[in-house]
Amino acid sequence: MALTGAISTFAFAPYSFTLLPVLTIAILCYAACCSSRWQHAAWLGFSWGLGYFAAGLNWVHIPIEQFGGLPLLLSLALLLLLSAYLALYPLLFALLAFRLKAHSMLPLYLAAAWMLLEALRSWFLTGFPWLSPGYSQTDSILRHWAPLIGETGLTFILVLSAAALMQLLSRRQFWPAALAVLLWLSAPLASHWHGWQATGETLDVALVQGNIKQELRWDPALEVSTMRLYLELTQPHLGTPLIIWPEAAIPRVEILAEPYLFELDAILAEHGSSLITGIIEYNFYTEEAWNSLITLGKRRQSDAGGHYQPRHSNRFEKHHLLPIGEFVPFEDLLRPLAPIFDLPMSSFSRGSFVQHNLLANDHKLLPAICFEIAFPRQLAANFQQDTGLLLTVSNDAWFGDSIGPHQHLQIARMRALEFGRPLLRATNNGITATIAADGRIQQQLPQFEAGVLTDQMQLTTGQTPYSRYRDWPLWLCSLVLLLLAGWQSQRIPA
């Protein structure tokens, strides 16, 4: 079963065998339902999950080994430990499949169970919603459902389809398969109700990819050369209304970088440009630090000059911090144990869950820094009717030439689909890309090269059903289905 779970990795970017989850989850369902004891079903679910997450998250060990100072075997052991925790969710799913196997509505019950378990996984211990099956559908026919029911809804359809396939082959039960086929074939019709429209306006953008090696990003001797590099890459594109630099592009804390920021602010305003850049905000009095985005240059087109001031309100502070990488639980206990618990910039304070959109040259952008793009509920809480674009900045240099950055880009594409807004993704070393409101990649830069991506974004307006109602309708339906399953189970012997 571990091999079956591991094969599921090929459903996601960069491989994108989009039908694969239907087959691999069907095998999990069949194995759990055919188990003679609940202990066997639980082990099968755990084995499937261990293979699924260990293979799909194999890139996690790279920063642990290369930058955390741990040997390869120990870094792989930590990867297996994380995978073992995440495998508890398929374990619970397999137990439910074993318990509910006699029900005629089993496919609906299993889809509801998986969806609620994914909701728990995205919240518990600050949440780690990576590799949710729905992300594999950014290029499949199911993508048309995303503006209505989100990635979680696509996951529901995938699990329903997998369980329906299992019921069709093992029990000759046809109605679940017919329902699944109907959902797949009717997906293009859903695009008529996606809720957003093109405004007819366009926006020229420039996304700068500095390609600074991870081991050099926080070297104090290289701060000036890094800031000079970003300015040199940007200068040919001054006059572009919106310029984006990636996460922590400026390697000097904001209060120490103020002379550079004031000069850059004036240059941008003189050319009619606005810049959004990542920077570390630090308070020397409270010794708190925030992973932030700030805006420089024109806030509004009618402004006579730049608007930057220290601690101005036109900024964003990251809310969803990455465990170990950006905050260390029980840090007094863990930090002395190994270098992995004492990485540079691993003690950030958390920004508010709800914050203002960034305003740049009269355009409102809804930002997310790195890992945050995997949390659609945070974006939904900050989405406004006049939000013009989605923005995510990242530094995937931690993960080398692995599948991690490709999965990260795929998650960003799903957010564009769900919210019906064009999305800008600026990264340190790739994959920097512009994404249309329908989730299609317009342009992208090669990885591991310094460069600037220029593009013209088609702006949109309106609200998708998902941005308005989020996951609540499907959560309620799933909860009702599981309550019904529980009630029926009282009448059917195990």
PDB file of C-alpha atoms in Angstrom, residues 188-396:
ATOM      1  CA  PRO A 188     -17.367  22.833 -18.332  1.00  0.00           C
ATOM      2  CA  LEU A 189     -20.937  24.013 -17.734  1.00  0.00           C
ATOM      3  CA  ALA A 190     -19.883  25.251 -14.295  1.00  0.00           C
ATOM      4  CA  SER A 191     -17.704  27.883 -15.967  1.00  0.00           C
ATOM      5  CA  HIS A 192     -20.890  29.800 -16.837  1.00  0.00           C
ATOM      6  CA  TRP A 193     -21.402  30.518 -13.125  1.00  0.00           C
ATOM      7  CA  HIS A 194     -17.825  31.301 -12.100  1.00  0.00           C
ATOM      8  CA  GLY A 195     -18.882  34.783 -10.966  1.00  0.00           C
ATOM      9  CA  TRP A 196     -16.069  36.934 -12.361  1.00  0.00           C
ATOM     10  CA  GLN A 197     -15.757  38.979 -15.546  1.00  0.00           C
ATOM     11  CA  ALA A 198     -12.911  40.684 -17.381  1.00  0.00           C
ATOM     12  CA  THR A 199     -12.971  44.454 -16.935  1.00  0.00           C
ATOM     13  CA  GLY A 200     -11.299  45.164 -20.275  1.00  0.00           C
ATOM     14  CA  GLU A 201      -8.434  46.884 -18.436  1.00  0.00           C
ATOM     15  CA  THR A 202      -4.858  45.623 -18.396  1.00  0.00           C
ATOM     16  CA  LEU A 203      -1.904  46.197 -16.099  1.00  0.00           C
ATOM     17  CA  ASP A 204       1.768  45.992 -17.059  1.00  0.00           C
ATOM     18  CA  VAL A 205       3.858  44.213 -14.432  1.00  0.00           C
ATOM     19  CA  ALA A 206       7.520  43.306 -13.903  1.00  0.00           C
ATOM     20  CA  LEU A 207       8.538  40.482 -11.541  1.00  0.00           C
ATOM     21  CA  VAL A 208      12.192  40.406 -10.499  1.00  0.00           C
ATOM     22  CA  GLN A 209      13.974  37.124  -9.756  1.00  0.00           C
ATOM     23  CA  GLY A 210      17.366  37.769  -8.134  1.00  0.00           C
ATOM     24  CA  ASN A 211      18.525  34.124  -7.875  1.00  0.00           C
ATOM     25  CA  ILE A 212      20.524  34.620  -4.684  1.00  0.00           C
ATOM     26  CA  LYS A 213      21.890  31.332  -3.333  1.00  0.00           C
ATOM     27  CA  GLN A 214      20.292  30.391  -0.029  1.00  0.00           C
ATOM     28  CA  GLU A 215      23.605  30.119   1.824  1.00  0.00           C
ATOM     29  CA  LEU A 216      24.425  33.710   0.786  1.00  0.00           C
ATOM     30  CA  ARG A 217      21.080  35.436   1.400  1.00  0.00           C
ATOM     31  CA  TRP A 218      21.815  36.474   4.989  1.00  0.00           C
ATOM     32  CA  ASP A 219      25.569  37.026   4.682  1.00  0.00           C
ATOM     33  CA  PRO A 220      26.105  40.564   6.084  1.00  0.00           C
ATOM     34  CA  ALA A 221      29.036  41.097   3.712  1.00  0.00           C
ATOM     35  CA  LEU A 222      26.733  40.625   0.707  1.00  0.00           C
ATOM     36  CA  GLU A 223      23.805  42.818   1.773  1.00  0.00           C
ATOM     37  CA  VAL A 224      24.864  45.804  -0.350  1.00  0.00           C
ATOM     38  CA  SER A 225      25.612  43.716  -3.446  1.00  0.00           C
ATOM     39  CA  THR A 226      22.225  41.992  -3.198  1.00  0.00           C
ATOM     40  CA  MET A 227      20.359  45.284  -2.925  1.00  0.00           C
ATOM     41  CA  ARG A 228      22.394  46.674  -5.817  1.00  0.00           C
ATOM     42  CA  LEU A 229      21.560  43.599  -7.931  1.00  0.00           C
ATOM     43  CA  TYR A 230      17.822  44.043  -7.452  1.00  0.00           C
ATOM     44  CA  LEU A 231      18.055  47.729  -8.305  1.00  0.00           C
ATOM     45  CA  GLU A 232      20.113  47.013 -11.438  1.00  0.00           C
ATOM     46  CA  LEU A 233      17.635  44.356 -12.606  1.00  0.00           C
ATOM     47  CA  THR A 234      14.770  46.790 -12.013  1.00  0.00           C
ATOM     48  CA  GLN A 235      16.180  49.937 -13.633  1.00  0.00           C
ATOM     49  CA  PRO A 236      15.397  48.969 -17.264  1.00  0.00           C
ATOM     50  CA  HIS A 237      11.777  48.478 -16.209  1.00  0.00           C
ATOM     51  CA  LEU A 238      11.239  51.741 -14.326  1.00  0.00           C
ATOM     52  CA  GLY A 239       8.001  53.191 -15.629  1.00  0.00           C
ATOM     53  CA  THR A 240       6.209  49.843 -15.381  1.00  0.00           C
ATOM     54  CA  PRO A 241       3.179  50.563 -13.149  1.00  0.00           C
ATOM     55  CA  LEU A 242       3.739  47.560 -10.872  1.00  0.00           C
ATOM     56  CA  ILE A 243       7.062  45.937  -9.983  1.00  0.00           C
ATOM     57  CA  ILE A 244       7.366  42.971  -7.604  1.00  0.00           C
ATOM     58  CA  TRP A 245      10.412  41.738  -5.697  1.00  0.00           C
ATOM     59  CA  PRO A 246      10.264  38.376  -3.865  1.00  0.00           C
ATOM     60  CA  GLU A 247      10.139  37.404  -0.206  1.00  0.00           C
ATOM     61  CA  ALA A 248      12.835  39.130   1.885  1.00  0.00           C
ATOM     62  CA  ALA A 249      14.466  40.422  -1.315  1.00  0.00           C
ATOM     63  CA  ILE A 250      16.059  43.184   0.771  1.00  0.00           C
ATOM     64  CA  PRO A 251      18.405  41.264   3.119  1.00  0.00           C
ATOM     65  CA  ARG A 252      18.693  44.094   5.648  1.00  0.00           C
ATOM     66  CA  VAL A 253      16.090  44.712   8.358  1.00  0.00           C
ATOM     67  CA  GLU A 254      13.844  47.626   7.487  1.00  0.00           C
ATOM     68  CA  ILE A 255      15.038  50.088  10.079  1.00  0.00           C
ATOM     69  CA  LEU A 256      18.655  49.690   8.883  1.00  0.00           C
ATOM     70  CA  ALA A 257      17.650  49.822   5.212  1.00  0.00           C
ATOM     71  CA  GLU A 258      15.770  53.133   5.471  1.00  0.00           C
ATOM     72  CA  PRO A 259      18.273  55.255   3.477  1.00  0.00           C
ATOM     73  CA  TYR A 260      18.098  52.730   0.624  1.00  0.00           C
ATOM     74  CA  LEU A 261      14.288  52.572   0.870  1.00  0.00           C
ATOM     75  CA  PHE A 262      13.827  56.353   0.798  1.00  0.00           C
ATOM     76  CA  GLU A 263      16.094  56.645  -2.250  1.00  0.00           C
ATOM     77  CA  LEU A 264      14.295  53.779  -4.006  1.00  0.00           C
ATOM     78  CA  ASP A 265      10.919  55.292  -3.128  1.00  0.00           C
ATOM     79  CA  ALA A 266      11.864  58.575  -4.798  1.00  0.00           C
ATOM     80  CA  ILE A 267      13.246  56.874  -7.933  1.00  0.00           C
ATOM     81  CA  LEU A 268      10.092  54.797  -8.359  1.00  0.00           C
ATOM     82  CA  ALA A 269       7.775  57.770  -7.888  1.00  0.00           C
ATOM     83  CA  GLU A 270       9.735  59.834 -10.381  1.00  0.00           C
ATOM     84  CA  HIS A 271       9.124  57.169 -13.041  1.00  0.00           C
ATOM     85  CA  GLY A 272       5.476  56.581 -12.078  1.00  0.00           C
ATOM     86  CA  SER A 273       6.105  53.076 -10.719  1.00  0.00           C
ATOM     87  CA  SER A 274       5.071  51.227  -7.597  1.00  0.00           C
ATOM     88  CA  LEU A 275       7.136  48.435  -6.040  1.00  0.00           C
ATOM     89  CA  ILE A 276       6.135  45.716  -3.583  1.00  0.00           C
ATOM     90  CA  THR A 277       9.047  43.958  -1.913  1.00  0.00           C
ATOM     91  CA  GLY A 278       9.685  41.502   0.867  1.00  0.00           C
ATOM     92  CA  ILE A 279      11.681  42.739   3.862  1.00  0.00           C
ATOM     93  CA  ILE A 280      12.206  41.873   7.517  1.00  0.00           C
ATOM     94  CA  GLU A 281      10.562  44.324   9.875  1.00  0.00           C
ATOM     95  CA  TYR A 282      12.237  44.519  13.288  1.00  0.00           C
ATOM     96  CA  ASN A 283      11.449  46.353  16.505  1.00  0.00           C
ATOM     97  CA  PHE A 284      14.607  46.872  18.553  1.00  0.00           C
ATOM     98  CA  TYR A 285      12.614  47.763  21.672  1.00  0.00           C
ATOM     99  CA  THR A 286      10.423  44.662  21.812  1.00  0.00           C
ATOM    100  CA  GLU A 287      12.877  42.455  19.861  1.00  0.00           C
ATOM    101  CA  GLU A 288      10.023  41.313  17.617  1.00  0.00           C
ATOM    102  CA  ALA A 289      10.448  40.598  13.901  1.00  0.00           C
ATOM    103  CA  TRP A 290       7.914  40.165  11.118  1.00  0.00           C
ATOM    104  CA  ASN A 291       8.252  38.654   7.654  1.00  0.00           C
ATOM    105  CA  SER A 292       6.722  41.555   5.746  1.00  0.00           C
ATOM    106  CA  LEU A 293       5.832  43.121   2.434  1.00  0.00           C
ATOM    107  CA  ILE A 294       6.070  46.878   1.967  1.00  0.00           C
ATOM    108  CA  THR A 295       5.128  49.188  -0.910  1.00  0.00           C
ATOM    109  CA  LEU A 296       7.306  51.936  -2.338  1.00  0.00           C
ATOM    110  CA  GLY A 297       6.775  54.588  -4.985  1.00  0.00           C
ATOM    111  CA  LYS A 298       3.319  55.573  -6.185  1.00  0.00           C
ATOM    112  CA  ARG A 299       0.454  54.560  -3.928  1.00  0.00           C
ATOM    113  CA  ARG A 300      -2.028  56.305  -6.215  1.00  0.00           C
ATOM    114  CA  GLN A 301      -1.448  57.472  -9.776  1.00  0.00           C
ATOM    115  CA  SER A 302      -2.326  61.039  -8.766  1.00  0.00           C
ATOM    116  CA  ASP A 303       0.367  61.171  -6.065  1.00  0.00           C
ATOM    117  CA  ALA A 304       3.060  63.770  -6.633  1.00  0.00           C
ATOM    118  CA  GLY A 305       5.763  61.600  -5.080  1.00  0.00           C
ATOM    119  CA  GLY A 306       6.497  58.423  -3.180  1.00  0.00           C
ATOM    120  CA  HIS A 307       4.700  57.527   0.022  1.00  0.00           C
ATOM    121  CA  TYR A 308       7.134  55.374   1.966  1.00  0.00           C
ATOM    122  CA  GLN A 309       7.538  56.061   5.671  1.00  0.00           C
ATOM    123  CA  PRO A 310       8.796  53.687   8.367  1.00  0.00           C
ATOM    124  CA  ARG A 311       5.906  51.671   9.778  1.00  0.00           C
ATOM    125  CA  HIS A 312       3.463  53.071   7.233  1.00  0.00           C
ATOM    126  CA  SER A 313       0.186  51.145   7.019  1.00  0.00           C
ATOM    127  CA  ASN A 314       0.570  50.056   3.394  1.00  0.00           C
ATOM    128  CA  ARG A 315       2.280  46.817   4.365  1.00  0.00           C
ATOM    129  CA  PHE A 316       1.544  43.170   5.063  1.00  0.00           C
ATOM    130  CA  GLU A 317       2.904  40.952   7.849  1.00  0.00           C
ATOM    131  CA  LYS A 318       2.893  37.195   7.388  1.00  0.00           C
ATOM    132  CA  HIS A 319       0.304  35.377   9.489  1.00  0.00           C
ATOM    133  CA  HIS A 320       0.774  31.666   8.732  1.00  0.00           C
ATOM    134  CA  LEU A 321       4.327  31.005   9.871  1.00  0.00           C
ATOM    135  CA  LEU A 322       6.154  27.847   8.866  1.00  0.00           C
ATOM    136  CA  PRO A 323       6.987  25.647  11.897  1.00  0.00           C
ATOM    137  CA  ILE A 324      10.743  25.351  12.511  1.00  0.00           C
ATOM    138  CA  GLY A 325      11.532  27.612   9.541  1.00  0.00           C
ATOM    139  CA  GLU A 326       9.837  30.758  10.927  1.00  0.00           C
ATOM    140  CA  PHE A 327       8.941  29.883  14.492  1.00  0.00           C
ATOM    141  CA  VAL A 328      10.074  27.104  16.800  1.00  0.00           C
ATOM    142  CA  PRO A 329       7.535  25.548  19.181  1.00  0.00           C
ATOM    143  CA  PHE A 330       9.001  25.093  22.678  1.00  0.00           C
ATOM    144  CA  GLU A 331      12.028  27.008  21.420  1.00  0.00           C
ATOM    145  CA  ASP A 332      13.782  27.216  24.803  1.00  0.00           C
ATOM    146  CA  LEU A 333      13.883  23.421  24.792  1.00  0.00           C
ATOM    147  CA  LEU A 334      14.496  22.736  21.100  1.00  0.00           C
ATOM    148  CA  ARG A 335      16.915  25.453  19.938  1.00  0.00           C
ATOM    149  CA  PRO A 336      19.964  24.061  21.806  1.00  0.00           C
ATOM    150  CA  LEU A 337      19.398  20.540  20.434  1.00  0.00           C
ATOM    151  CA  ALA A 338      20.420  20.947  16.773  1.00  0.00           C
ATOM    152  CA  PRO A 339      21.179  23.629  14.166  1.00  0.00           C
ATOM    153  CA  ILE A 340      17.872  22.882  12.383  1.00  0.00           C
ATOM    154  CA  PHE A 341      16.086  24.539  15.316  1.00  0.00           C
ATOM    155  CA  ASP A 342      18.247  27.656  15.099  1.00  0.00           C
ATOM    156  CA  LEU A 343      18.086  28.643  11.433  1.00  0.00           C
ATOM    157  CA  PRO A 344      18.458  32.332  10.469  1.00  0.00           C
ATOM    158  CA  MET A 345      15.168  34.245  10.645  1.00  0.00           C
ATOM    159  CA  SER A 346      13.345  31.452  12.545  1.00  0.00           C
ATOM    160  CA  SER A 347      11.737  33.525  15.296  1.00  0.00           C
ATOM    161  CA  PHE A 348       9.083  35.696  13.663  1.00  0.00           C
ATOM    162  CA  SER A 349       6.013  37.235  15.235  1.00  0.00           C
ATOM    163  CA  ARG A 350       2.671  36.521  13.638  1.00  0.00           C
ATOM    164  CA  GLY A 351       0.774  39.172  11.682  1.00  0.00           C
ATOM    165  CA  SER A 352      -2.989  39.581  11.969  1.00  0.00           C
ATOM    166  CA  PHE A 353      -5.284  37.111  10.208  1.00  0.00           C
ATOM    167  CA  VAL A 354      -7.218  39.965   8.567  1.00  0.00           C
ATOM    168  CA  GLN A 355      -5.180  42.823   7.073  1.00  0.00           C
ATOM    169  CA  HIS A 356      -5.689  45.522   4.472  1.00  0.00           C
ATOM    170  CA  ASN A 357      -4.959  44.787   0.830  1.00  0.00           C
ATOM    171  CA  LEU A 358      -1.803  46.450  -0.446  1.00  0.00           C
ATOM    172  CA  LEU A 359      -2.402  49.556  -2.558  1.00  0.00           C
ATOM    173  CA  ALA A 360       0.019  50.144  -5.444  1.00  0.00           C
ATOM    174  CA  ASN A 361      -0.614  52.662  -8.227  1.00  0.00           C
ATOM    175  CA  ASP A 362      -4.371  52.535  -7.534  1.00  0.00           C
ATOM    176  CA  HIS A 363      -4.446  48.712  -7.704  1.00  0.00           C
ATOM    177  CA  LYS A 364      -5.382  46.608  -4.692  1.00  0.00           C
ATOM    178  CA  LEU A 365      -3.437  43.393  -4.222  1.00  0.00           C
ATOM    179  CA  LEU A 366      -4.289  40.572  -1.810  1.00  0.00           C
ATOM    180  CA  PRO A 367      -0.913  39.222  -0.610  1.00  0.00           C
ATOM    181  CA  ALA A 368       0.306  35.904   0.757  1.00  0.00           C
ATOM    182  CA  ILE A 369       3.909  35.142   1.677  1.00  0.00           C
ATOM    183  CA  CYS A 370       5.254  31.713   0.706  1.00  0.00           C
ATOM    184  CA  PHE A 371       3.463  28.958   2.687  1.00  0.00           C
ATOM    185  CA  GLU A 372       0.370  31.137   3.184  1.00  0.00           C
ATOM    186  CA  ILE A 373      -0.835  30.589  -0.370  1.00  0.00           C
ATOM    187  CA  ALA A 374      -1.883  27.085   0.732  1.00  0.00           C
ATOM    188  CA  PHE A 375      -4.529  28.552   3.076  1.00  0.00           C
ATOM    189  CA  PRO A 376      -7.531  29.681   0.986  1.00  0.00           C
ATOM    190  CA  ARG A 377      -9.551  30.618   4.057  1.00  0.00           C
ATOM    191  CA  GLN A 378      -7.024  33.332   4.904  1.00  0.00           C
ATOM    192  CA  LEU A 379      -7.271  34.744   1.393  1.00  0.00           C
ATOM    193  CA  ALA A 380     -11.066  34.580   1.520  1.00  0.00           C
ATOM    194  CA  ALA A 381     -11.100  36.491   4.815  1.00  0.00           C
ATOM    195  CA  ASN A 382      -9.052  39.270   3.212  1.00  0.00           C
ATOM    196  CA  PHE A 383     -10.699  39.279  -0.215  1.00  0.00           C
ATOM    197  CA  GLN A 384     -12.580  42.468  -1.051  1.00  0.00           C
ATOM    198  CA  GLN A 385     -14.856  43.302  -3.944  1.00  0.00           C
ATOM    199  CA  ASP A 386     -12.288  45.779  -5.283  1.00  0.00           C
ATOM    200  CA  THR A 387      -9.327  43.399  -4.890  1.00  0.00           C
ATOM    201  CA  GLY A 388      -7.667  43.537  -8.308  1.00  0.00           C
ATOM    202  CA  LEU A 389      -4.928  40.904  -8.132  1.00  0.00           C
ATOM    203  CA  LEU A 390      -3.582  38.147  -5.934  1.00  0.00           C
ATOM    204  CA  LEU A 391       0.087  38.288  -5.008  1.00  0.00           C
ATOM    205  CA  THR A 392       2.364  35.652  -3.552  1.00  0.00           C
ATOM    206  CA  VAL A 393       6.092  36.007  -2.969  1.00  0.00           C
ATOM    207  CA  SER A 394       8.373  33.207  -1.938  1.00  0.00           C
ATOM    208  CA  ASN A 395      11.901  31.926  -1.533  1.00  0.00           C
ATOM    209  CA  ASP A 396      12.021  28.299  -2.673  1.00  0.00           C
TER     210      ASP A 396
END
